Amino acid sequence: MYRWCTDEVEPHDRFDYWREVRAKGLFGVTAELEHERRADFYGEFSLRQLGGAGLVELKASAYTVERSASDIAYAPGDAICVYQQLGSGGWFGGMRASDFAIANGSFATSHTDLPYRTVPLGAGGFHLRILKIPVSSIPGQDKRVRELAPRTFDDAGLSPLLGACFADLGEAAADDEGAAGSASQASLVEALAHLALIERGILRPGSRRGQAALRTARLTQARRLIARHLQDPNLAPNMVADLLGVSVRHLHMLFETAEKSFSQTVTDERLKQSRRLMREAPDRLIADIATSCGFESLATYYRVFNAAYGMAPGDFRAQGPEGH
């Protein structure tokens, strides 16, 4: 991962450096800000290469961004962009399509090589994630992909799936290593690309690639729903299926293609949560931790923990942070 922020530059040079080196040189856009506001400018970003795509998270004071025809000629991208708005909202305009605003938590998609202008709507400035997926890495080339002017991701049924994949992609980068981690990241990036193409009407949901993307995204969201409801005594396939908007049979079919079944996933998530709590709260009673993670009894917790890790919870805790 590459991280950078304006604290590394003298205050009077921060916006100029951001504009010339970061905005134009790295992102291929033109940044503008009134001279009287430049002294207070702040910006930071991170860049990670994940599954053949680039994931940028950016926070910055308010300024105007434009990707003009000359910017595109200077730094062509030929990629699909999926934006996740995390701040107070933003405005996009100056395109062939109509202007639009994107709210906090919402998504937008575009092709990199179409012009646009954008500004943040709130005083807090920019805060967003941008996933850039090279068109060359997307199976089944379609010329319409390069005609995707920026537009909000308006499909209410697909947006939660997009959010789940985005969240898992960030976590996969932090937690997974080696071939397994790379495969997981590549699968999520491909699913995100195809969800974007489904939403824009370029890929049919019932096509082979469409079905694969929906399967990956629904399984990802199902796992996140499980993790979110570990304490709920009603956590069961019918509950997760209802939240996901699919039948119980469909839910089980999703897990049939996964490494672990539904019940194994629930147990695994509860065990991981208990390990986190033992690290974060070393004085908390193990019985209380077991209950808070949804285990029906302390005996069950000890049995499952020992089977998974070859030791009792107390022995795991005694190892201390360095042994975890």
Short mmCIF file of N, CA and C in Angstrom, two decimals, residues 105-237:
data_model
loop_
_atom_site.label_atom_id
_atom_site.label_comp_id
_atom_site.label_asym_id
_atom_site.label_seq_id
_atom_site.Cartn_x
_atom_site.Cartn_y
_atom_site.Cartn_z
N GLY A 105 -22.52 7.37 1.31
CA GLY A 105 -22.83 5.95 1.29
C GLY A 105 -23.26 5.43 -0.06
N SER A 106 -23.43 6.32 -1.04
CA SER A 106 -23.89 5.91 -2.36
C SER A 106 -22.72 5.61 -3.29
N PHE A 107 -23.05 5.05 -4.45
CA PHE A 107 -22.04 4.65 -5.42
C PHE A 107 -22.31 5.32 -6.77
N ALA A 108 -21.26 5.44 -7.55
CA ALA A 108 -21.38 5.91 -8.94
C ALA A 108 -20.39 5.11 -9.77
N THR A 109 -20.64 5.05 -11.08
CA THR A 109 -19.76 4.34 -11.99
C THR A 109 -19.46 5.21 -13.20
N SER A 110 -18.32 4.95 -13.85
CA SER A 110 -17.96 5.69 -15.05
C SER A 110 -16.81 4.99 -15.74
N HIS A 111 -16.53 5.42 -16.97
CA HIS A 111 -15.27 5.06 -17.63
C HIS A 111 -14.31 6.21 -17.40
N THR A 112 -13.04 5.89 -17.22
CA THR A 112 -12.07 6.93 -16.85
C THR A 112 -11.88 7.99 -17.92
N ASP A 113 -12.10 7.64 -19.19
CA ASP A 113 -11.69 8.55 -20.26
C ASP A 113 -12.85 9.33 -20.87
N LEU A 114 -13.78 9.73 -20.00
CA LEU A 114 -14.85 10.65 -20.38
C LEU A 114 -14.76 11.87 -19.47
N PRO A 115 -14.93 13.08 -20.00
CA PRO A 115 -14.74 14.29 -19.19
C PRO A 115 -15.83 14.48 -18.13
N TYR A 116 -15.44 15.11 -17.04
CA TYR A 116 -16.39 15.45 -15.98
C TYR A 116 -15.80 16.54 -15.10
N ARG A 117 -16.66 17.16 -14.29
CA ARG A 117 -16.24 18.07 -13.23
C ARG A 117 -16.93 17.63 -11.96
N THR A 118 -16.25 17.79 -10.81
CA THR A 118 -16.87 17.41 -9.54
C THR A 118 -16.38 18.32 -8.42
N VAL A 119 -17.26 18.58 -7.47
CA VAL A 119 -16.92 19.31 -6.25
C VAL A 119 -17.67 18.67 -5.09
N PRO A 120 -17.10 18.73 -3.88
CA PRO A 120 -17.84 18.21 -2.72
C PRO A 120 -18.98 19.15 -2.36
N LEU A 121 -20.05 18.60 -1.83
CA LEU A 121 -21.21 19.42 -1.47
C LEU A 121 -21.12 19.98 -0.06
N GLY A 122 -20.36 19.34 0.80
CA GLY A 122 -20.28 19.79 2.19
C GLY A 122 -18.98 20.49 2.50
N ALA A 123 -18.95 21.15 3.65
CA ALA A 123 -17.75 21.88 4.07
C ALA A 123 -16.61 20.93 4.40
N GLY A 124 -16.94 19.67 4.65
CA GLY A 124 -15.91 18.71 5.02
C GLY A 124 -15.00 18.30 3.87
N GLY A 125 -15.36 18.64 2.65
CA GLY A 125 -14.50 18.32 1.51
C GLY A 125 -14.76 16.93 0.95
N PHE A 126 -13.73 16.37 0.33
CA PHE A 126 -13.84 15.05 -0.29
C PHE A 126 -13.55 13.93 0.70
N HIS A 127 -14.31 12.85 0.60
CA HIS A 127 -13.95 11.58 1.21
C HIS A 127 -14.62 10.50 0.38
N LEU A 128 -13.84 9.76 -0.35
CA LEU A 128 -14.41 8.73 -1.21
C LEU A 128 -13.39 7.64 -1.49
N ARG A 129 -13.92 6.49 -1.92
CA ARG A 129 -13.09 5.40 -2.42
C ARG A 129 -13.34 5.28 -3.92
N ILE A 130 -12.30 4.98 -4.65
CA ILE A 130 -12.41 4.80 -6.10
C ILE A 130 -11.71 3.49 -6.46
N LEU A 131 -12.46 2.57 -7.05
CA LEU A 131 -11.87 1.34 -7.55
C LEU A 131 -11.75 1.47 -9.07
N LYS A 132 -10.51 1.38 -9.58
CA LYS A 132 -10.26 1.48 -11.02
C LYS A 132 -9.95 0.08 -11.55
N ILE A 133 -10.82 -0.41 -12.44
CA ILE A 133 -10.70 -1.76 -12.98
C ILE A 133 -10.36 -1.66 -14.46
N PRO A 134 -9.16 -2.05 -14.87
CA PRO A 134 -8.80 -1.94 -16.29
C PRO A 134 -9.79 -2.70 -17.18
N VAL A 135 -10.21 -2.05 -18.25
CA VAL A 135 -11.15 -2.70 -19.17
C VAL A 135 -10.55 -3.97 -19.74
N SER A 136 -9.24 -3.99 -19.94
CA SER A 136 -8.58 -5.17 -20.50
C SER A 136 -8.70 -6.40 -19.61
N SER A 137 -8.98 -6.19 -18.33
CA SER A 137 -9.08 -7.32 -17.40
C SER A 137 -10.50 -7.85 -17.27
N ILE A 138 -11.47 -7.19 -17.91
CA ILE A 138 -12.87 -7.60 -17.80
C ILE A 138 -13.22 -8.54 -18.95
N PRO A 139 -13.62 -9.78 -18.66
CA PRO A 139 -13.96 -10.72 -19.72
C PRO A 139 -15.15 -10.23 -20.54
N GLY A 140 -15.15 -10.58 -21.82
CA GLY A 140 -16.29 -10.23 -22.68
C GLY A 140 -16.31 -8.76 -23.01
N GLN A 141 -15.41 -8.34 -23.88
CA GLN A 141 -15.31 -6.90 -24.19
C GLN A 141 -16.58 -6.39 -24.88
N ASP A 142 -16.99 -5.19 -24.51
CA ASP A 142 -18.17 -4.55 -25.10
C ASP A 142 -17.84 -3.07 -25.26
N LYS A 143 -17.99 -2.54 -26.46
CA LYS A 143 -17.59 -1.16 -26.72
C LYS A 143 -18.37 -0.16 -25.86
N ARG A 144 -19.56 -0.56 -25.38
CA ARG A 144 -20.35 0.35 -24.54
C ARG A 144 -19.67 0.65 -23.21
N VAL A 145 -18.75 -0.22 -22.80
CA VAL A 145 -18.03 0.01 -21.54
C VAL A 145 -17.28 1.34 -21.59
N ARG A 146 -16.78 1.70 -22.75
CA ARG A 146 -16.01 2.94 -22.88
C ARG A 146 -16.91 4.16 -23.08
N GLU A 147 -18.22 3.96 -23.00
CA GLU A 147 -19.17 5.06 -23.14
C GLU A 147 -19.90 5.35 -21.83
N LEU A 148 -19.36 4.86 -20.72
CA LEU A 148 -20.03 5.01 -19.43
C LEU A 148 -19.72 6.37 -18.82
N ALA A 149 -20.53 7.37 -19.13
CA ALA A 149 -20.40 8.67 -18.47
C ALA A 149 -20.76 8.51 -17.00
N PRO A 150 -20.18 9.29 -16.09
CA PRO A 150 -20.46 9.16 -14.66
C PRO A 150 -21.96 9.19 -14.36
N ARG A 151 -22.40 8.24 -13.53
CA ARG A 151 -23.81 8.17 -13.14
C ARG A 151 -23.92 7.45 -11.82
N THR A 152 -24.89 7.85 -11.01
CA THR A 152 -25.09 7.17 -9.73
C THR A 152 -25.57 5.74 -9.95
N PHE A 153 -25.24 4.92 -8.99
CA PHE A 153 -25.63 3.51 -9.00
C PHE A 153 -27.01 3.44 -8.35
N ASP A 154 -28.05 3.40 -9.16
CA ASP A 154 -29.40 3.62 -8.66
C ASP A 154 -30.19 2.36 -8.34
N ASP A 155 -29.67 1.19 -8.69
CA ASP A 155 -30.41 -0.04 -8.47
C ASP A 155 -30.41 -0.39 -6.98
N ALA A 156 -31.58 -0.28 -6.33
CA ALA A 156 -31.66 -0.49 -4.88
C ALA A 156 -31.33 -1.93 -4.50
N GLY A 157 -31.57 -2.87 -5.39
CA GLY A 157 -31.27 -4.26 -5.08
C GLY A 157 -29.80 -4.60 -5.20
N LEU A 158 -29.10 -3.92 -6.10
CA LEU A 158 -27.69 -4.20 -6.32
C LEU A 158 -26.76 -3.41 -5.41
N SER A 159 -27.20 -2.24 -4.95
CA SER A 159 -26.32 -1.38 -4.14
C SER A 159 -25.80 -2.07 -2.88
N PRO A 160 -26.64 -2.79 -2.10
CA PRO A 160 -26.08 -3.48 -0.93
C PRO A 160 -25.04 -4.53 -1.29
N LEU A 161 -25.22 -5.18 -2.44
CA LEU A 161 -24.24 -6.18 -2.88
C LEU A 161 -22.92 -5.50 -3.22
N LEU A 162 -23.01 -4.35 -3.87
CA LEU A 162 -21.82 -3.58 -4.20
C LEU A 162 -21.09 -3.16 -2.92
N GLY A 163 -21.86 -2.70 -1.94
CA GLY A 163 -21.26 -2.27 -0.68
C GLY A 163 -20.57 -3.41 0.05
N ALA A 164 -21.17 -4.60 0.03
CA ALA A 164 -20.58 -5.76 0.69
C ALA A 164 -19.26 -6.15 0.03
N CYS A 165 -19.23 -6.15 -1.31
CA CYS A 165 -18.01 -6.50 -2.03
C CYS A 165 -16.92 -5.46 -1.79
N PHE A 166 -17.29 -4.18 -1.77
CA PHE A 166 -16.33 -3.11 -1.50
C PHE A 166 -15.71 -3.30 -0.11
N ALA A 167 -16.56 -3.57 0.88
CA ALA A 167 -16.06 -3.74 2.25
C ALA A 167 -15.15 -4.95 2.36
N ASP A 168 -15.55 -6.06 1.73
CA ASP A 168 -14.74 -7.28 1.79
C ASP A 168 -13.42 -7.10 1.06
N LEU A 169 -13.41 -6.32 0.00
CA LEU A 169 -12.18 -6.11 -0.75
C LEU A 169 -11.13 -5.42 0.13
N GLY A 170 -11.57 -4.40 0.87
CA GLY A 170 -10.65 -3.72 1.78
C GLY A 170 -10.13 -4.64 2.87
N GLU A 171 -11.01 -5.50 3.40
CA GLU A 171 -10.61 -6.42 4.46
C GLU A 171 -9.72 -7.53 3.92
N ALA A 172 -9.99 -7.98 2.70
CA ALA A 172 -9.16 -9.01 2.10
C ALA A 172 -7.73 -8.53 1.93
N ALA A 173 -7.58 -7.26 1.59
CA ALA A 173 -6.24 -6.69 1.42
C ALA A 173 -5.49 -6.67 2.74
N ALA A 174 -6.21 -6.45 3.83
CA ALA A 174 -5.56 -6.36 5.14
C ALA A 174 -5.29 -7.73 5.75
N ASP A 175 -6.18 -8.71 5.48
CA ASP A 175 -6.12 -9.98 6.19
C ASP A 175 -5.49 -11.12 5.41
N ASP A 176 -5.69 -11.16 4.10
CA ASP A 176 -5.26 -12.31 3.31
C ASP A 176 -3.91 -12.07 2.66
N GLU A 177 -3.14 -13.13 2.58
CA GLU A 177 -1.85 -13.06 1.91
C GLU A 177 -1.70 -14.26 1.00
N GLY A 178 -0.73 -14.18 0.08
CA GLY A 178 -0.46 -15.30 -0.77
C GLY A 178 -1.50 -15.52 -1.85
N ALA A 179 -1.49 -16.73 -2.41
CA ALA A 179 -2.37 -17.05 -3.54
C ALA A 179 -3.84 -16.98 -3.17
N ALA A 180 -4.19 -17.45 -1.96
CA ALA A 180 -5.59 -17.44 -1.55
C ALA A 180 -6.12 -16.02 -1.45
N GLY A 181 -5.30 -15.11 -0.89
CA GLY A 181 -5.73 -13.72 -0.79
C GLY A 181 -5.86 -13.07 -2.14
N SER A 182 -4.92 -13.34 -3.05
CA SER A 182 -4.98 -12.76 -4.39
C SER A 182 -6.20 -13.26 -5.15
N ALA A 183 -6.52 -14.55 -4.99
CA ALA A 183 -7.69 -15.12 -5.66
C ALA A 183 -8.97 -14.50 -5.14
N SER A 184 -9.04 -14.28 -3.82
CA SER A 184 -10.22 -13.66 -3.22
C SER A 184 -10.40 -12.23 -3.72
N GLN A 185 -9.30 -11.48 -3.79
CA GLN A 185 -9.36 -10.10 -4.28
C GLN A 185 -9.79 -10.05 -5.74
N ALA A 186 -9.22 -10.93 -6.55
CA ALA A 186 -9.56 -10.95 -7.98
C ALA A 186 -11.03 -11.29 -8.19
N SER A 187 -11.56 -12.21 -7.39
CA SER A 187 -12.96 -12.59 -7.49
C SER A 187 -13.88 -11.41 -7.13
N LEU A 188 -13.51 -10.66 -6.09
CA LEU A 188 -14.31 -9.51 -5.68
C LEU A 188 -14.25 -8.39 -6.72
N VAL A 189 -13.05 -8.15 -7.28
CA VAL A 189 -12.92 -7.10 -8.30
C VAL A 189 -13.75 -7.45 -9.53
N GLU A 190 -13.70 -8.71 -9.95
CA GLU A 190 -14.50 -9.12 -11.11
C GLU A 190 -15.99 -8.99 -10.84
N ALA A 191 -16.41 -9.36 -9.63
CA ALA A 191 -17.82 -9.23 -9.26
C ALA A 191 -18.25 -7.76 -9.29
N LEU A 192 -17.41 -6.87 -8.76
CA LEU A 192 -17.74 -5.44 -8.75
C LEU A 192 -17.85 -4.90 -10.17
N ALA A 193 -16.93 -5.29 -11.04
CA ALA A 193 -16.99 -4.84 -12.43
C ALA A 193 -18.28 -5.30 -13.09
N HIS A 194 -18.64 -6.55 -12.88
CA HIS A 194 -19.83 -7.09 -13.53
C HIS A 194 -21.13 -6.55 -12.92
N LEU A 195 -21.13 -6.28 -11.61
CA LEU A 195 -22.29 -5.62 -11.01
C LEU A 195 -22.51 -4.24 -11.63
N ALA A 196 -21.40 -3.53 -11.84
CA ALA A 196 -21.51 -2.21 -12.47
C ALA A 196 -22.07 -2.33 -13.89
N LEU A 197 -21.64 -3.33 -14.61
CA LEU A 197 -22.13 -3.52 -15.98
C LEU A 197 -23.59 -3.99 -16.00
N ILE A 198 -24.00 -4.76 -15.00
CA ILE A 198 -25.41 -5.13 -14.88
C ILE A 198 -26.26 -3.89 -14.64
N GLU A 199 -25.81 -3.04 -13.72
CA GLU A 199 -26.57 -1.84 -13.38
C GLU A 199 -26.67 -0.89 -14.56
N ARG A 200 -25.65 -0.86 -15.40
CA ARG A 200 -25.66 0.05 -16.55
C ARG A 200 -26.29 -0.59 -17.78
N GLY A 201 -26.81 -1.81 -17.65
CA GLY A 201 -27.53 -2.45 -18.75
C GLY A 201 -26.65 -3.07 -19.82
N ILE A 202 -25.37 -3.24 -19.53
CA ILE A 202 -24.44 -3.81 -20.51
C ILE A 202 -24.35 -5.33 -20.35
N LEU A 203 -24.53 -5.82 -19.15
CA LEU A 203 -24.45 -7.26 -18.87
C LEU A 203 -25.79 -7.75 -18.34
N ARG A 204 -26.28 -8.85 -18.89
CA ARG A 204 -27.56 -9.40 -18.43
C ARG A 204 -27.36 -10.15 -17.11
N PRO A 205 -28.23 -9.93 -16.11
CA PRO A 205 -28.10 -10.64 -14.84
C PRO A 205 -28.16 -12.16 -15.01
N GLY A 206 -28.93 -12.63 -16.01
CA GLY A 206 -29.07 -14.06 -16.20
C GLY A 206 -27.97 -14.70 -17.01
N SER A 207 -27.02 -13.91 -17.52
CA SER A 207 -25.90 -14.47 -18.28
C SER A 207 -24.96 -15.21 -17.34
N ARG A 208 -24.07 -15.99 -17.91
CA ARG A 208 -23.15 -16.77 -17.08
C ARG A 208 -22.31 -15.84 -16.19
N ARG A 209 -21.77 -14.77 -16.78
CA ARG A 209 -20.95 -13.84 -16.00
C ARG A 209 -21.80 -13.05 -15.01
N GLY A 210 -23.02 -12.70 -15.40
CA GLY A 210 -23.91 -12.00 -14.49
C GLY A 210 -24.28 -12.85 -13.29
N GLN A 211 -24.61 -14.10 -13.53
CA GLN A 211 -24.96 -15.00 -12.43
C GLN A 211 -23.79 -15.22 -11.50
N ALA A 212 -22.59 -15.35 -12.07
CA ALA A 212 -21.40 -15.55 -11.23
C ALA A 212 -21.15 -14.33 -10.34
N ALA A 213 -21.32 -13.13 -10.90
CA ALA A 213 -21.13 -11.91 -10.10
C ALA A 213 -22.15 -11.82 -8.98
N LEU A 214 -23.41 -12.11 -9.29
CA LEU A 214 -24.45 -12.06 -8.26
C LEU A 214 -24.21 -13.11 -7.19
N ARG A 215 -23.73 -14.29 -7.60
CA ARG A 215 -23.45 -15.35 -6.62
C ARG A 215 -22.34 -14.93 -5.67
N THR A 216 -21.24 -14.39 -6.24
CA THR A 216 -20.14 -13.91 -5.39
C THR A 216 -20.59 -12.81 -4.45
N ALA A 217 -21.36 -11.85 -4.98
CA ALA A 217 -21.79 -10.71 -4.16
C ALA A 217 -22.77 -11.13 -3.08
N ARG A 218 -23.71 -12.02 -3.41
CA ARG A 218 -24.68 -12.46 -2.41
C ARG A 218 -24.02 -13.29 -1.31
N LEU A 219 -23.06 -14.12 -1.68
CA LEU A 219 -22.34 -14.88 -0.67
C LEU A 219 -21.55 -13.94 0.22
N THR A 220 -20.94 -12.92 -0.36
CA THR A 220 -20.20 -11.92 0.41
C THR A 220 -21.13 -11.20 1.38
N GLN A 221 -22.30 -10.79 0.91
CA GLN A 221 -23.23 -10.10 1.79
C GLN A 221 -23.78 -11.03 2.85
N ALA A 222 -24.02 -12.29 2.51
CA ALA A 222 -24.53 -13.25 3.50
C ALA A 222 -23.53 -13.41 4.64
N ARG A 223 -22.25 -13.50 4.31
CA ARG A 223 -21.23 -13.63 5.36
C ARG A 223 -21.19 -12.39 6.24
N ARG A 224 -21.35 -11.22 5.63
CA ARG A 224 -21.33 -9.99 6.42
C ARG A 224 -22.59 -9.89 7.31
N LEU A 225 -23.72 -10.36 6.81
CA LEU A 225 -24.93 -10.38 7.63
C LEU A 225 -24.77 -11.32 8.82
N ILE A 226 -24.13 -12.45 8.59
CA ILE A 226 -23.86 -13.39 9.69
C ILE A 226 -22.99 -12.71 10.75
N ALA A 227 -21.90 -12.07 10.30
CA ALA A 227 -20.99 -11.41 11.25
C ALA A 227 -21.69 -10.30 12.03
N ARG A 228 -22.67 -9.64 11.40
CA ARG A 228 -23.38 -8.55 12.04
C ARG A 228 -24.40 -9.03 13.07
N HIS A 229 -24.85 -10.27 12.96
CA HIS A 229 -25.93 -10.76 13.82
C HIS A 229 -25.50 -11.94 14.69
N LEU A 230 -24.22 -12.00 15.05
CA LEU A 230 -23.72 -13.14 15.82
C LEU A 230 -24.43 -13.30 17.16
N GLN A 231 -24.81 -12.19 17.78
CA GLN A 231 -25.45 -12.27 19.10
C GLN A 231 -26.93 -12.60 19.02
N ASP A 232 -27.50 -12.51 17.84
CA ASP A 232 -28.94 -12.72 17.68
C ASP A 232 -29.28 -14.20 17.85
N PRO A 233 -30.13 -14.54 18.83
CA PRO A 233 -30.49 -15.96 19.01
C PRO A 233 -31.27 -16.53 17.83
N ASN A 234 -31.80 -15.66 16.98
CA ASN A 234 -32.55 -16.12 15.81
C ASN A 234 -31.69 -16.26 14.57
N LEU A 235 -30.37 -16.14 14.75
CA LEU A 235 -29.48 -16.28 13.59
C LEU A 235 -29.58 -17.69 13.03
N ALA A 236 -30.14 -17.77 11.86
CA ALA A 236 -30.39 -19.05 11.20
C ALA A 236 -30.53 -18.79 9.71
N PRO A 237 -30.49 -19.85 8.88
CA PRO A 237 -30.60 -19.64 7.43
C PRO A 237 -31.81 -18.83 6.99
#
